[in-house]
Amino acid sequence: MTRYCLTVTCPSTRGIVAAISAFLADRGCNITDSSQFDDMETGNFFMRVSCTSETGTDLATLQAEFAGIAERFGMAFAFHDEAWKMKVVIMVSRFGHCLNDLLYRWRIGALPIDIVAVISNHMDYQKVVVNHDIPFHCIRVTKENKPRAEAQIMAVVEETGAELIVLARYMQILSDEMCRKMSGRIINIHHSFLPSFKGANPYKQAFERGVKLIGATAHYVTAELDEGPIIEQDIVRITHAQSAEDYVSLGRDTEAQVLARAIHAHAHHRSFLNGNKTVVFPASPGSYSSERMG
């Protein structure tokens, strides 16, 4: 049986869940997992429903026939085939821990993504990327060529049909235009527990302040540097005896895990933009399973 996922955002009102449930049941779909959130502050309603099609109703039919309910409730909605792997472009500079982690997770099927290209402003990771049979693009960026470089990046995105850009420690600031064009479709990993210790060397700042917890933050990219809606965060405990270099080493593992979890949430359509924040629903049963163990 085919598994589908329905995502819904709309103003909160009575009868939404009943209408969705009745619609799916009438078309031979059995709900296997469901999450919802009613934001009392904004008046927005969010829902994600996983279901199986037991009578062969296809995606196009569900999408078309749901339009009436969507219009009635003012919904933004989409049906997704859960077998589909989201096309992703990864961008990286000279820190490779997140890239290598994502390549491993992709190789064993732990993330529902298809890495269609890796873009870097350096050549450091060309060999490892090409060895995974993934196209590698070195696009160098300077103050003088930045508009042209971003046009090249967007050409790769459009040619590959990428639905998501992942900044896996890509150390270049994207233009406001690119951030707006790809709104909600660029995820960055920041090597700090935002909103504290922003900028180029947050671990040094944390070391100088004697913090006892360091962390990492994955967020959607906006024109405001490191201010985008947060998807995932985590921390690691440290002590007074550890050096600034220790902070960096300990932080790497946290960064890789946080970024992978954020991509998992986005690719499974569990992450919803909610103004300056996000709504991130729990993972469906079985969604963390891998195609192979090694």
Short mmCIF file of C-alpha atoms in Angstrom, two decimals:
data_model
loop_
_atom_site.label_atom_id
_atom_site.label_comp_id
_atom_site.label_asym_id
_atom_site.label_seq_id
_atom_site.Cartn_x
_atom_site.Cartn_y
_atom_site.Cartn_z
CA MET A 1 0.00 0.00 0.00
CA THR A 2 1.20 3.50 -0.84
CA ARG A 3 1.90 5.83 2.08
CA TYR A 4 0.99 9.49 1.80
CA CYS A 5 1.52 12.49 4.03
CA LEU A 6 -0.82 15.49 4.20
CA THR A 7 0.40 18.82 5.59
CA VAL A 8 -2.03 21.61 6.44
CA THR A 9 -1.71 25.20 7.66
CA CYS A 10 -4.76 27.41 8.13
CA PRO A 11 -6.58 29.71 10.54
CA SER A 12 -7.81 27.82 13.59
CA THR A 13 -11.50 26.98 13.61
CA ARG A 14 -13.88 24.19 14.59
CA GLY A 15 -14.23 21.11 12.36
CA ILE A 16 -10.85 20.94 10.62
CA VAL A 17 -9.76 17.55 11.99
CA ALA A 18 -13.20 16.03 11.37
CA ALA A 19 -13.23 17.25 7.77
CA ILE A 20 -9.75 15.87 7.07
CA SER A 21 -10.47 12.51 8.69
CA ALA A 22 -13.76 12.10 6.82
CA PHE A 23 -12.14 13.04 3.52
CA LEU A 24 -9.37 10.46 3.89
CA ALA A 25 -11.74 7.72 5.06
CA ASP A 26 -14.11 8.35 2.14
CA ARG A 27 -11.22 7.84 -0.28
CA GLY A 28 -10.01 4.59 1.23
CA CYS A 29 -7.13 6.03 3.23
CA ASN A 30 -6.30 4.78 6.72
CA ILE A 31 -4.64 7.29 9.07
CA THR A 32 -1.53 5.75 10.65
CA ASP A 33 -0.04 8.80 12.38
CA SER A 34 -1.30 12.31 13.09
CA SER A 35 0.03 15.45 14.80
CA GLN A 36 -1.61 18.84 15.20
CA PHE A 37 -0.97 22.17 16.91
CA ASP A 38 -3.27 25.09 17.55
CA ASP A 39 -1.24 28.27 18.16
CA MET A 40 -3.38 30.30 20.52
CA GLU A 41 -1.20 33.40 20.08
CA THR A 42 -1.32 33.63 16.29
CA GLY A 43 -4.58 31.78 15.64
CA ASN A 44 -2.82 29.43 13.23
CA PHE A 45 -3.52 25.70 12.99
CA PHE A 46 -0.95 23.15 11.83
CA MET A 47 -1.45 19.46 11.05
CA ARG A 48 0.50 16.56 9.58
CA VAL A 49 -1.23 13.28 8.78
CA SER A 50 0.33 10.03 7.53
CA CYS A 51 -2.00 7.56 5.86
CA THR A 52 -2.03 4.48 3.66
CA SER A 53 -4.11 4.24 0.51
CA GLU A 54 -5.95 0.93 0.85
CA THR A 55 -8.09 1.26 -2.29
CA GLY A 56 -5.52 2.65 -4.74
CA THR A 57 -6.45 6.35 -4.59
CA ASP A 58 -3.49 8.16 -6.13
CA LEU A 59 -1.70 11.35 -5.13
CA ALA A 60 -3.09 13.49 -7.94
CA THR A 61 -6.67 12.52 -7.09
CA LEU A 62 -6.21 13.32 -3.41
CA GLN A 63 -4.59 16.65 -4.23
CA ALA A 64 -7.35 17.66 -6.64
CA GLU A 65 -10.32 16.48 -4.58
CA PHE A 66 -9.06 18.06 -1.35
CA ALA A 67 -9.18 21.52 -2.92
CA GLY A 68 -12.80 22.04 -1.85
CA ILE A 69 -12.01 21.45 1.82
CA ALA A 70 -8.92 23.63 1.54
CA GLU A 71 -10.97 26.50 0.14
CA ARG A 72 -13.59 26.12 2.86
CA PHE A 73 -11.02 26.43 5.67
CA GLY A 74 -8.52 28.74 3.93
CA MET A 75 -5.83 26.06 3.98
CA ALA A 76 -2.38 25.91 2.51
CA PHE A 77 -1.92 22.17 1.98
CA ALA A 78 0.05 19.51 0.15
CA PHE A 79 -0.04 15.74 -0.25
CA HIS A 80 3.33 13.97 -0.40
CA ASP A 81 4.35 10.45 -1.38
CA GLU A 82 6.38 9.23 1.60
CA ALA A 83 8.55 7.10 -0.69
CA TRP A 84 9.79 10.23 -2.50
CA LYS A 85 13.31 11.34 -1.60
CA MET A 86 13.76 15.10 -1.47
CA LYS A 87 16.44 16.46 -3.82
CA VAL A 88 19.12 18.31 -1.85
CA VAL A 89 22.15 20.45 -2.69
CA ILE A 90 24.79 20.60 0.04
CA MET A 91 27.10 23.59 0.34
CA VAL A 92 30.34 23.42 2.35
CA SER A 93 33.56 25.36 2.84
CA ARG A 94 36.56 23.95 4.72
CA PHE A 95 34.96 22.24 7.73
CA GLY A 96 33.89 18.80 6.54
CA HIS A 97 32.38 17.06 9.58
CA CYS A 98 28.76 17.86 8.70
CA LEU A 99 29.26 17.00 5.02
CA ASN A 100 30.86 13.64 5.85
CA ASP A 101 28.11 12.83 8.35
CA LEU A 102 25.39 13.61 5.79
CA LEU A 103 27.11 11.55 3.12
CA TYR A 104 27.18 8.55 5.46
CA ARG A 105 23.53 8.95 6.49
CA TRP A 106 22.56 9.36 2.82
CA ARG A 107 24.54 6.26 1.84
CA ILE A 108 22.79 4.01 4.38
CA GLY A 109 19.36 5.50 3.69
CA ALA A 110 18.98 7.12 7.12
CA LEU A 111 17.76 10.36 5.55
CA PRO A 112 14.96 10.50 2.96
CA ILE A 113 17.01 12.65 0.59
CA ASP A 114 18.77 12.43 -2.74
CA ILE A 115 21.99 14.49 -2.73
CA VAL A 116 22.06 15.82 -6.28
CA ALA A 117 25.12 18.08 -5.96
CA VAL A 118 27.71 19.46 -3.55
CA ILE A 119 28.87 23.05 -3.98
CA SER A 120 31.96 24.49 -2.32
CA ASN A 121 34.07 27.61 -2.53
CA HIS A 122 37.14 25.41 -2.03
CA MET A 123 38.46 22.16 -3.54
CA ASP A 124 39.08 20.35 -0.26
CA TYR A 125 36.20 17.86 -0.57
CA GLN A 126 36.11 17.26 -4.30
CA LYS A 127 37.56 13.75 -4.06
CA VAL A 128 35.29 12.51 -1.26
CA VAL A 129 32.21 13.85 -3.06
CA VAL A 130 33.15 12.45 -6.47
CA ASN A 131 33.92 9.09 -4.85
CA HIS A 132 30.25 9.03 -3.80
CA ASP A 133 29.26 9.55 -7.46
CA ILE A 134 27.83 12.98 -6.63
CA PRO A 135 28.53 16.00 -8.87
CA PHE A 136 30.95 18.48 -7.25
CA HIS A 137 30.94 22.18 -8.16
CA CYS A 138 33.69 24.53 -7.00
CA ILE A 139 32.27 28.05 -7.14
CA ARG A 140 34.68 30.52 -5.62
CA VAL A 141 33.19 33.64 -4.05
CA THR A 142 34.78 37.09 -3.74
CA LYS A 143 33.34 40.53 -3.14
CA GLU A 144 33.76 41.25 -6.83
CA ASN A 145 32.12 38.13 -8.24
CA LYS A 146 29.44 37.39 -5.62
CA PRO A 147 26.40 38.11 -7.85
CA ARG A 148 27.87 35.92 -10.61
CA ALA A 149 28.78 33.15 -8.13
CA GLU A 150 25.25 33.11 -6.70
CA ALA A 151 23.83 32.95 -10.21
CA GLN A 152 25.99 29.85 -10.78
CA ILE A 153 24.76 28.33 -7.50
CA MET A 154 21.13 28.95 -8.45
CA ALA A 155 21.78 27.43 -11.89
CA VAL A 156 22.91 24.20 -10.18
CA VAL A 157 19.83 24.25 -7.95
CA GLU A 158 17.48 24.76 -10.88
CA GLU A 159 19.19 22.26 -13.20
CA THR A 160 19.11 19.52 -10.55
CA GLY A 161 15.56 20.29 -9.44
CA ALA A 162 16.79 20.64 -5.84
CA GLU A 163 14.05 21.32 -3.29
CA LEU A 164 16.40 22.13 -0.40
CA ILE A 165 19.81 23.74 0.09
CA VAL A 166 21.81 22.65 3.14
CA LEU A 167 24.59 24.89 4.38
CA ALA A 168 26.87 22.32 6.02
CA ARG A 169 29.32 24.86 7.46
CA TYR A 170 29.32 26.98 4.31
CA MET A 171 31.16 30.10 5.46
CA GLN A 172 29.77 32.64 3.00
CA ILE A 173 26.84 34.99 3.65
CA LEU A 174 24.07 34.59 1.08
CA SER A 175 22.53 37.66 -0.51
CA ASP A 176 19.13 38.96 0.56
CA GLU A 177 17.83 38.15 -2.91
CA MET A 178 18.85 34.49 -2.70
CA CYS A 179 17.43 34.19 0.83
CA ARG A 180 14.08 35.55 -0.35
CA LYS A 181 14.01 33.40 -3.48
CA MET A 182 14.69 30.22 -1.47
CA SER A 183 12.67 31.19 1.61
CA GLY A 184 11.94 28.15 3.75
CA ARG A 185 14.21 26.00 1.56
CA ILE A 186 17.69 26.74 2.97
CA ILE A 187 18.83 25.16 6.25
CA ASN A 188 21.97 26.34 8.01
CA ILE A 189 23.88 24.80 10.90
CA HIS A 190 25.25 27.40 13.28
CA HIS A 191 28.05 26.40 15.62
CA SER A 192 26.43 27.97 18.64
CA PHE A 193 23.32 27.69 20.76
CA LEU A 194 21.49 30.67 19.25
CA PRO A 195 20.59 33.38 19.97
CA SER A 196 23.80 33.66 22.06
CA PHE A 197 27.36 33.95 20.77
CA LYS A 198 26.73 34.86 17.15
CA GLY A 199 29.36 35.60 14.54
CA ALA A 200 32.49 33.93 13.23
CA ASN A 201 33.97 32.48 16.44
CA PRO A 202 31.22 31.62 18.93
CA TYR A 203 33.29 28.89 20.64
CA LYS A 204 35.95 31.46 21.55
CA GLN A 205 33.24 33.73 22.94
CA ALA A 206 31.79 30.84 24.94
CA PHE A 207 35.25 29.91 26.25
CA GLU A 208 35.94 33.50 27.33
CA ARG A 209 32.59 33.60 29.18
CA GLY A 210 33.25 30.28 30.94
CA VAL A 211 30.02 28.65 29.87
CA LYS A 212 29.17 25.14 31.07
CA LEU A 213 27.06 24.18 28.04
CA ILE A 214 27.81 24.65 24.38
CA GLY A 215 25.48 23.78 21.55
CA ALA A 216 24.49 24.00 17.93
CA THR A 217 21.47 25.40 16.13
CA ALA A 218 19.90 24.45 12.79
CA HIS A 219 17.65 27.13 11.34
CA TYR A 220 16.06 28.34 8.14
CA VAL A 221 18.09 31.04 6.43
CA THR A 222 16.68 34.54 6.15
CA ALA A 223 18.15 37.88 5.14
CA GLU A 224 18.84 38.59 8.84
CA LEU A 225 22.09 36.77 9.63
CA ASP A 226 21.57 33.86 12.07
CA GLU A 227 18.06 35.10 12.91
CA GLY A 228 16.02 32.57 10.89
CA PRO A 229 13.35 30.31 12.41
CA ILE A 230 15.01 27.60 14.54
CA ILE A 231 14.31 23.96 13.61
CA GLU A 232 16.57 21.97 15.95
CA GLN A 233 19.08 22.56 18.76
CA ASP A 234 21.18 20.50 21.15
CA ILE A 235 23.89 20.95 23.76
CA VAL A 236 26.95 19.24 25.22
CA ARG A 237 28.21 19.79 28.78
CA ILE A 238 31.78 20.95 29.30
CA THR A 239 33.91 21.88 32.32
CA HIS A 240 36.29 24.64 33.37
CA ALA A 241 39.23 22.35 32.53
CA GLN A 242 38.56 22.24 28.79
CA SER A 243 40.21 24.51 26.26
CA ALA A 244 38.74 26.51 23.41
CA GLU A 245 40.02 23.76 21.09
CA ASP A 246 38.11 21.18 23.14
CA TYR A 247 34.97 23.25 22.65
CA VAL A 248 35.42 23.06 18.88
CA SER A 249 35.98 19.29 18.90
CA LEU A 250 33.03 18.59 21.18
CA GLY A 251 30.86 20.94 19.19
CA ARG A 252 31.47 19.16 15.90
CA ASP A 253 29.50 16.07 16.90
CA THR A 254 26.61 18.21 18.13
CA GLU A 255 26.56 20.21 14.90
CA ALA A 256 26.41 17.08 12.75
CA GLN A 257 23.58 15.55 14.79
CA VAL A 258 21.53 18.73 14.97
CA LEU A 259 21.84 19.36 11.23
CA ALA A 260 20.84 15.77 10.39
CA ARG A 261 17.78 16.00 12.66
CA ALA A 262 16.72 19.29 11.08
CA ILE A 263 17.01 17.83 7.58
CA HIS A 264 15.08 14.75 8.70
CA ALA A 265 12.27 16.98 9.98
CA HIS A 266 12.15 19.06 6.80
CA ALA A 267 12.38 16.13 4.41
CA HIS A 268 9.59 14.33 6.27
CA HIS A 269 7.44 17.48 6.10
CA ARG A 270 7.35 17.76 9.89
CA SER A 271 8.66 21.34 10.04
CA PHE A 272 6.27 24.27 9.51
CA LEU A 273 7.14 27.96 9.40
CA ASN A 274 5.18 29.93 11.99
CA GLY A 275 6.24 33.56 11.69
CA ASN A 276 9.69 33.89 13.26
CA LYS A 277 9.39 30.40 14.76
CA THR A 278 8.70 26.86 13.60
CA VAL A 279 6.32 24.08 14.51
CA VAL A 280 8.18 20.74 14.40
CA PHE A 281 6.10 17.62 14.90
CA PRO A 282 7.51 14.32 16.24
CA ALA A 283 8.76 11.75 13.75
CA SER A 284 6.33 9.11 12.53
CA PRO A 285 6.96 5.51 13.67
CA GLY A 286 9.57 3.85 11.48
CA SER A 287 10.84 7.07 9.89
CA TYR A 288 14.30 6.73 11.45
CA SER A 289 14.93 3.27 10.03
CA SER A 290 17.78 2.84 7.56
CA GLU A 291 17.86 0.88 4.34
CA ARG A 292 21.05 -0.83 5.51
CA MET A 293 23.15 -0.77 8.64
CA GLY A 294 26.54 0.11 7.22
#
